[in-house]
Short mmCIF file of C-alpha atoms in Angstrom, two decimals:
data_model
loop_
_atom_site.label_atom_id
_atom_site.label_comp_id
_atom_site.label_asym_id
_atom_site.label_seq_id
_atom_site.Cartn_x
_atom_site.Cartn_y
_atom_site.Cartn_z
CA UNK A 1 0.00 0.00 0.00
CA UNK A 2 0.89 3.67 0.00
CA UNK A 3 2.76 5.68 2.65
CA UNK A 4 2.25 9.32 3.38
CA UNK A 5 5.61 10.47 5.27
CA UNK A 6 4.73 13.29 7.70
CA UNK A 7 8.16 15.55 7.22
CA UNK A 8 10.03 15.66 10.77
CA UNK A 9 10.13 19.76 10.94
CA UNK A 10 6.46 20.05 11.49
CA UNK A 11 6.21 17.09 13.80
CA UNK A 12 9.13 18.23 16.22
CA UNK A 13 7.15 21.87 16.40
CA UNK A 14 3.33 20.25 16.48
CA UNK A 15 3.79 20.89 20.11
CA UNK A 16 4.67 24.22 20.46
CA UNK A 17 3.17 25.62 17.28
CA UNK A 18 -0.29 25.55 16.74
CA UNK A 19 0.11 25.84 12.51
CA UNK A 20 2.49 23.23 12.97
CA UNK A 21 -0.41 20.94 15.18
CA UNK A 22 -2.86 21.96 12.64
CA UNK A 23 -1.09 20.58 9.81
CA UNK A 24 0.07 17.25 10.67
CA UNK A 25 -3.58 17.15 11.91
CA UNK A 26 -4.62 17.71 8.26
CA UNK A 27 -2.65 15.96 6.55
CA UNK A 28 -2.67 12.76 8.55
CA UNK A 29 -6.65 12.83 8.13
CA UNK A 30 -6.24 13.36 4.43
CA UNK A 31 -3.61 10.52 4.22
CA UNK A 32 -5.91 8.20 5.83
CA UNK A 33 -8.96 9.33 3.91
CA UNK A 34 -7.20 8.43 1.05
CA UNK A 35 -6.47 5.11 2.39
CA UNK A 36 -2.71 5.72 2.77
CA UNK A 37 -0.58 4.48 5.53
CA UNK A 38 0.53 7.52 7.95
CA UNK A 39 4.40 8.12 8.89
CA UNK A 40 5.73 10.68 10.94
CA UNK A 41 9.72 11.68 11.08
CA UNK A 42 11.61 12.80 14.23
CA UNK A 43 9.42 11.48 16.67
CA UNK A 44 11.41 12.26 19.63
CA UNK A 45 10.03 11.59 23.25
CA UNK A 46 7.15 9.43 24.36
CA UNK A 47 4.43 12.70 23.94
CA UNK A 48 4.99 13.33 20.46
CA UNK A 49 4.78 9.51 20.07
CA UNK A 50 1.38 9.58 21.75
CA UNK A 51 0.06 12.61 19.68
CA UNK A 52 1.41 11.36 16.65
CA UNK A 53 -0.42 7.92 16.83
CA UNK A 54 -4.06 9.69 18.25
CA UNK A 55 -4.06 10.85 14.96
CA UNK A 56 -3.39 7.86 13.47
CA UNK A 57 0.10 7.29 12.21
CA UNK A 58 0.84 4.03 12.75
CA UNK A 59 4.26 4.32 11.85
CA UNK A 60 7.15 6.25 12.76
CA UNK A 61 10.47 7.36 12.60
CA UNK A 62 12.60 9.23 15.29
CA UNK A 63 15.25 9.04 18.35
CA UNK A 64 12.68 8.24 20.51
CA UNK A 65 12.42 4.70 18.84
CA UNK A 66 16.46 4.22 18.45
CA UNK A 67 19.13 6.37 17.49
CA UNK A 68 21.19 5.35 13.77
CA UNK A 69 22.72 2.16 14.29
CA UNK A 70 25.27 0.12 12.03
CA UNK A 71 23.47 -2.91 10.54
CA UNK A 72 25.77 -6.05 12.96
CA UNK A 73 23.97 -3.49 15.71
CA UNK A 74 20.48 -3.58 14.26
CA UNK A 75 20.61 -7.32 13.87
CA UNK A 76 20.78 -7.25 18.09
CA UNK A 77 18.38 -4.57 18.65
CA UNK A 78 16.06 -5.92 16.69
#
């Protein structure tokens, strides 16, 4: 299926800027009318996380999930 990728800048700000909020609000809820799979980038702390996935992203990217990793590392972590 299709992927909409929610660009880290505005989800790192969505908490302290309201345009920012509003936005990744908007287009998560078009991505998933559309019937696209939501991603957001630089999800950073457990809050963001939370927000992130209340408006439906079910996937994400970000330091708060692991920091970049070789691959003999990733084979562990994983």
């Amino acid at each position: 299926g299709s992927v909409a990728k929610i660009g880290g800048v505005f989800v790192v700000q969505m908490r302290t800027d309201p345009d920012d909020l509003a936005l990744v609000k908007g287009l998560a809820e078009l991505a998933l009318h559309l019937n696209y799979a939501v991603l957001a980038e630089w999800v950073e702390d457990a809050e963001t996380l939370e927000l992130v996935r209340s408006m439906g992203c079910r996937f994400v990217q970000g330091f708060h999930i692991a920091r970049p990793m070789s691959s003999e590392a990733l084979a562990s972590w994983i």
